[in-house]
Short mmCIF file of C-alpha atoms in Angstrom, two decimals:
data_model
loop_
_atom_site.label_atom_id
_atom_site.label_comp_id
_atom_site.label_asym_id
_atom_site.label_seq_id
_atom_site.Cartn_x
_atom_site.Cartn_y
_atom_site.Cartn_z
CA UNK A 1347 -33.51 -9.53 -1.96
CA UNK A 1348 -32.02 -13.17 -2.20
CA UNK A 1349 -29.13 -11.86 -1.39
CA UNK A 1350 -30.60 -10.60 2.05
CA UNK A 1351 -31.69 -13.14 3.78
CA UNK A 1352 -33.24 -13.46 7.60
CA UNK A 1353 -30.69 -14.09 9.71
CA UNK A 1354 -31.71 -15.24 13.16
CA UNK A 1355 -28.56 -14.02 15.79
CA UNK A 1356 -30.06 -15.09 19.35
CA UNK A 1357 -29.69 -12.65 22.30
CA UNK A 1358 -29.77 -13.67 26.03
CA UNK A 1359 -30.07 -10.46 27.43
CA UNK A 1360 -31.72 -7.03 26.49
CA UNK A 1361 -29.57 -5.55 24.07
CA UNK A 1362 -28.07 -2.57 24.70
CA UNK A 1363 -29.02 0.80 22.57
CA UNK A 1364 -25.91 2.64 20.77
CA UNK A 1365 -26.95 6.81 19.19
CA UNK A 1366 -25.18 6.89 16.69
CA UNK A 1367 -22.57 10.39 16.08
CA UNK A 1368 -22.27 12.94 13.54
CA UNK A 1369 -18.49 11.70 12.99
CA UNK A 1370 -19.43 8.11 12.60
CA UNK A 1371 -22.35 8.68 10.25
CA UNK A 1372 -19.66 10.44 7.54
CA UNK A 1373 -17.47 7.40 8.55
CA UNK A 1374 -20.23 4.87 6.71
CA UNK A 1375 -21.43 6.62 4.80
CA UNK A 1376 -17.55 7.14 3.52
CA UNK A 1377 -16.92 3.33 3.69
CA UNK A 1378 -20.48 3.48 1.77
CA UNK A 1379 -17.89 4.14 -1.20
CA UNK A 1380 -15.49 2.00 -0.79
CA UNK A 1381 -17.99 -1.36 -0.13
CA UNK A 1382 -22.07 -1.11 -0.05
CA UNK A 1383 -22.02 -4.03 2.10
CA UNK A 1384 -20.73 -4.05 5.47
CA UNK A 1385 -20.26 -6.33 8.86
CA UNK A 1386 -20.13 -4.45 12.20
CA UNK A 1387 -18.34 -6.88 14.27
CA UNK A 1388 -18.58 -5.65 18.51
CA UNK A 1389 -16.64 -2.84 19.91
CA UNK A 1390 -15.77 0.18 18.61
CA UNK A 1391 -13.58 -0.29 15.83
CA UNK A 1392 -15.34 -0.18 12.56
CA UNK A 1393 -13.36 -1.46 9.37
CA UNK A 1394 -14.18 -2.76 5.67
CA UNK A 1395 -12.81 -3.89 2.57
CA UNK A 1396 -13.58 -2.92 -1.25
CA UNK A 1397 -14.89 -6.22 -3.38
CA UNK A 1398 -11.55 -6.30 -5.17
CA UNK A 1399 -10.03 -6.10 -1.83
CA UNK A 1400 -7.11 -3.16 -3.01
CA UNK A 1401 -8.48 -0.99 -0.63
CA UNK A 1402 -8.69 -1.43 4.05
CA UNK A 1403 -10.20 1.14 5.95
CA UNK A 1404 -10.21 1.50 9.09
CA UNK A 1405 -11.79 3.80 11.94
CA UNK A 1406 -12.11 3.66 15.84
CA UNK A 1407 -15.55 5.36 16.88
CA UNK A 1408 -17.02 7.13 20.06
CA UNK A 1409 -20.08 4.27 20.11
CA UNK A 1410 -19.25 0.31 21.25
CA UNK A 1411 -21.45 -2.05 18.94
CA UNK A 1412 -22.77 -4.77 21.69
CA UNK A 1413 -23.82 -7.23 18.71
CA UNK A 1414 -22.91 -7.80 15.06
CA UNK A 1415 -24.36 -5.55 12.91
CA UNK A 1416 -24.64 -8.02 8.66
CA UNK A 1417 -26.05 -4.59 6.58
CA UNK A 1418 -26.37 -5.84 2.75
CA UNK A 1419 -26.63 -2.45 1.39
CA UNK A 1420 -25.02 0.45 3.74
CA UNK A 1421 -26.49 2.75 1.74
CA UNK A 1422 -29.54 2.70 1.90
CA UNK A 1423 -28.75 2.31 6.24
CA UNK A 1424 -27.14 5.07 6.22
CA UNK A 1425 -30.24 6.83 4.88
CA UNK A 1426 -32.74 5.28 6.93
CA UNK A 1427 -29.80 6.37 10.49
CA UNK A 1428 -30.44 10.09 8.40
CA UNK A 1429 -34.54 9.30 9.09
CA UNK A 1430 -33.76 11.67 12.25
CA UNK A 1431 -31.39 14.24 13.71
CA UNK A 1432 -30.64 11.69 16.41
CA UNK A 1433 -30.93 7.87 15.83
CA UNK A 1434 -30.11 4.96 18.07
CA UNK A 1435 -29.59 1.54 16.74
CA UNK A 1436 -30.96 -1.49 19.20
CA UNK A 1437 -30.78 -4.78 18.06
CA UNK A 1438 -33.49 -7.38 17.31
CA UNK A 1439 -33.01 -10.89 16.90
CA UNK A 1440 -32.68 -10.95 12.69
CA UNK A 1441 -32.92 -7.19 12.23
CA UNK A 1442 -31.87 -3.56 14.04
CA UNK A 1443 -34.01 -0.82 15.29
CA UNK A 1444 -32.86 2.64 13.50
CA UNK A 1445 -34.72 4.78 16.48
CA UNK A 1446 -35.49 8.63 16.59
CA UNK A 1447 -34.64 9.26 20.35
CA UNK A 1448 -36.47 12.83 20.04
CA UNK A 1449 -39.75 10.47 19.35
CA UNK A 1450 -39.59 6.95 19.75
CA UNK A 1451 -43.02 6.37 18.27
CA UNK A 1452 -40.94 6.85 14.84
CA UNK A 1453 -38.48 3.35 14.04
CA UNK A 1454 -37.16 2.05 11.02
CA UNK A 1455 -36.36 -1.92 10.59
CA UNK A 1456 -33.52 -2.47 9.02
CA UNK A 1457 -32.82 -6.78 8.12
CA UNK A 1458 -29.48 -7.90 8.70
CA UNK A 1459 -27.63 -9.28 5.45
CA UNK A 1460 -25.53 -12.97 5.48
CA UNK A 1461 -22.31 -11.71 6.91
CA UNK A 1462 -21.06 -14.94 4.52
CA UNK A 1463 -21.67 -13.15 0.91
CA UNK A 1464 -20.21 -9.50 2.46
CA UNK A 1465 -16.79 -9.20 1.74
CA UNK A 1466 -14.74 -8.31 5.05
CA UNK A 1467 -11.66 -7.18 5.94
CA UNK A 1468 -8.84 -9.82 7.63
CA UNK A 1469 -9.32 -10.10 11.21
CA UNK A 1470 -6.09 -8.02 12.01
CA UNK A 1471 -4.98 -4.49 10.79
CA UNK A 1472 -1.98 -4.83 7.74
CA UNK A 1473 1.50 -3.92 8.90
CA UNK A 1474 3.30 -2.14 6.40
CA UNK A 1475 6.45 -4.20 5.36
CA UNK A 1476 8.65 -1.35 4.72
CA UNK A 1477 8.01 2.26 4.75
CA UNK A 1478 10.00 4.04 2.34
CA UNK A 1479 8.86 6.79 1.80
CA UNK A 1480 6.54 9.04 3.73
CA UNK A 1481 5.05 12.60 4.24
CA UNK A 1482 1.99 14.56 5.07
CA UNK A 1483 -0.55 15.52 3.26
CA UNK A 1484 -3.25 19.17 4.38
CA UNK A 1485 -6.72 18.34 3.82
CA UNK A 1486 -6.16 21.44 1.53
CA UNK A 1487 -4.24 20.10 -0.60
CA UNK A 1488 -5.87 16.28 -0.48
CA UNK A 1489 -9.02 18.90 -1.96
CA UNK A 1490 -7.26 20.85 -4.51
CA UNK A 1491 -5.91 17.38 -6.21
CA UNK A 1492 -8.66 16.01 -5.97
CA UNK A 1493 -10.97 19.14 -8.31
CA UNK A 1494 -7.74 19.56 -10.46
CA UNK A 1495 -8.68 15.41 -11.46
CA UNK A 1496 -11.87 16.21 -12.04
CA UNK A 1497 -11.28 19.24 -13.59
CA UNK A 1498 -8.50 17.88 -15.70
CA UNK A 1499 -10.71 14.51 -16.44
CA UNK A 1500 -7.41 12.50 -15.56
CA UNK A 1501 -7.63 9.18 -13.56
CA UNK A 1502 -4.20 8.78 -11.66
CA UNK A 1503 -3.07 10.37 -8.48
CA UNK A 1504 1.41 10.34 -8.48
CA UNK A 1505 3.82 10.77 -5.65
CA UNK A 1506 7.17 11.68 -7.38
CA UNK A 1507 10.51 12.39 -6.07
CA UNK A 1508 13.78 13.64 -8.07
CA UNK A 1509 16.58 13.44 -5.12
CA UNK A 1510 15.37 16.96 -4.62
CA UNK A 1511 11.85 17.72 -3.81
CA UNK A 1512 8.78 15.52 -3.38
CA UNK A 1513 5.46 15.97 -5.10
CA UNK A 1514 2.19 14.82 -5.11
CA UNK A 1515 0.34 14.93 -8.74
CA UNK A 1516 -2.88 14.46 -10.49
CA UNK A 1517 -2.52 13.19 -14.33
CA UNK A 1518 -3.31 10.63 -16.72
CA UNK A 1519 0.04 8.64 -16.78
CA UNK A 1520 -0.99 7.01 -20.33
CA UNK A 1521 -0.28 10.23 -21.40
CA UNK A 1522 2.51 12.49 -21.77
CA UNK A 1523 1.18 15.36 -22.66
CA UNK A 1524 -1.62 15.00 -20.22
CA UNK A 1525 -2.56 17.59 -18.59
CA UNK A 1526 -1.74 18.12 -14.75
CA UNK A 1527 -1.57 19.62 -11.32
CA UNK A 1528 1.14 18.98 -8.75
CA UNK A 1529 1.76 20.43 -5.23
CA UNK A 1530 4.91 19.66 -2.94
CA UNK A 1531 4.71 17.64 0.22
CA UNK A 1532 8.64 17.85 0.97
CA UNK A 1533 11.93 17.18 0.21
CA UNK A 1534 13.40 14.08 -1.13
CA UNK A 1535 16.87 12.54 -1.57
CA UNK A 1536 15.65 10.03 -3.38
CA UNK A 1537 14.28 8.83 -6.99
CA UNK A 1538 10.96 7.38 -6.84
CA UNK A 1539 7.21 7.42 -8.25
CA UNK A 1540 4.51 5.16 -6.94
CA UNK A 1541 1.08 6.28 -8.25
CA UNK A 1542 -2.91 5.39 -7.39
CA UNK A 1543 -6.01 4.88 -9.83
CA UNK A 1544 -8.30 8.38 -7.81
CA UNK A 1545 -10.99 6.45 -8.08
CA UNK A 1546 -9.01 4.93 -4.79
CA UNK A 1547 -8.68 7.37 -2.80
CA UNK A 1548 -12.19 8.24 -1.69
CA UNK A 1549 -11.83 9.38 1.27
CA UNK A 1550 -12.83 11.23 4.12
CA UNK A 1551 -11.15 15.05 4.13
CA UNK A 1552 -8.81 15.22 6.68
CA UNK A 1553 -4.99 15.78 7.56
CA UNK A 1554 -3.68 13.02 7.24
CA UNK A 1555 0.45 11.18 7.34
CA UNK A 1556 1.01 9.18 4.07
CA UNK A 1557 3.33 6.50 4.05
CA UNK A 1558 4.13 4.50 1.23
CA UNK A 1559 6.10 0.69 0.51
CA UNK A 1560 7.96 -0.61 -1.74
CA UNK A 1561 5.87 -3.06 -1.31
CA UNK A 1562 2.85 -1.60 -3.43
CA UNK A 1563 0.65 -0.20 -0.22
CA UNK A 1564 0.29 2.76 1.31
CA UNK A 1565 -1.21 3.71 4.32
CA UNK A 1566 -3.41 7.20 5.06
CA UNK A 1567 -3.99 8.05 8.37
CA UNK A 1568 -5.51 10.76 10.82
CA UNK A 1569 -7.12 10.41 13.79
CA UNK A 1570 -8.30 7.38 14.82
CA UNK A 1571 -9.11 6.84 10.96
CA UNK A 1572 -6.44 4.62 8.61
CA UNK A 1573 -6.57 3.56 4.64
CA UNK A 1574 -4.54 1.18 3.08
CA UNK A 1575 -4.17 1.69 -0.81
CA UNK A 1576 -2.98 -0.86 -2.96
CA UNK A 1577 -0.57 1.34 -5.81
CA UNK A 1578 -0.75 0.54 -9.51
CA UNK A 1579 2.02 -0.44 -11.75
CA UNK A 1580 3.97 2.67 -14.00
CA UNK A 1581 4.02 1.68 -17.55
CA UNK A 1582 7.60 2.08 -17.71
CA UNK A 1583 8.51 0.62 -14.06
CA UNK A 1584 9.80 -2.69 -15.83
CA UNK A 1585 12.58 -1.32 -17.36
CA UNK A 1586 13.77 1.01 -14.42
CA UNK A 1587 12.63 4.70 -15.98
CA UNK A 1588 11.61 7.21 -13.32
CA UNK A 1589 9.12 9.30 -15.74
CA UNK A 1590 6.38 11.07 -14.01
CA UNK A 1591 7.64 14.41 -13.14
CA UNK A 1592 5.21 16.96 -14.15
CA UNK A 1593 7.47 20.10 -13.54
#
């Protein structure tokens, strides 16, 4: 590929090998759905930013990467890792070797990409300007919401407060008669409506603590894994109207 040049990186010492855990495989697989290219920096943190720069994700992993690994096709890379039950990474000057730890005769070679062509996250994770809404969402409630969105073929997920209860629903915010599904997630004395695109909620199934800022960004946090996801405008928001009540 013209996008995947052979990048030569100097290594003055024999690089340490890293065995990729199942958890890290799953995180990288999920990150590939956000951005199919990634630059893994030295250390134990893996981070990605979507092409549209509306989703940032960051995970602390059990592995320690000794050297930078730039990958243009992350899905293909994970498929290579999945060739073996337990895979060890051995960085070389311009590619990384994937080695079967149970039989070192079995190896793959995956060439580095030019990091300059990859959309990369900022150096530091985001601090929300404010936390105006927060609640917990269980893994089961997340799964049910996504199932309902597929069933009803709706594109939006909205967090709605009516001054008493707080719900999260999946609906079509442009259609007043849209089929919808909702679950109560807490109590509130505020009135608000914050919406996401369903396609932006492709996150790992887990229990999340969710914080929403009126600055149009939300943070989803679970153990050693966080997503920052941009909110979508509500059609009548400019008139100060709250119109996403579903029940």
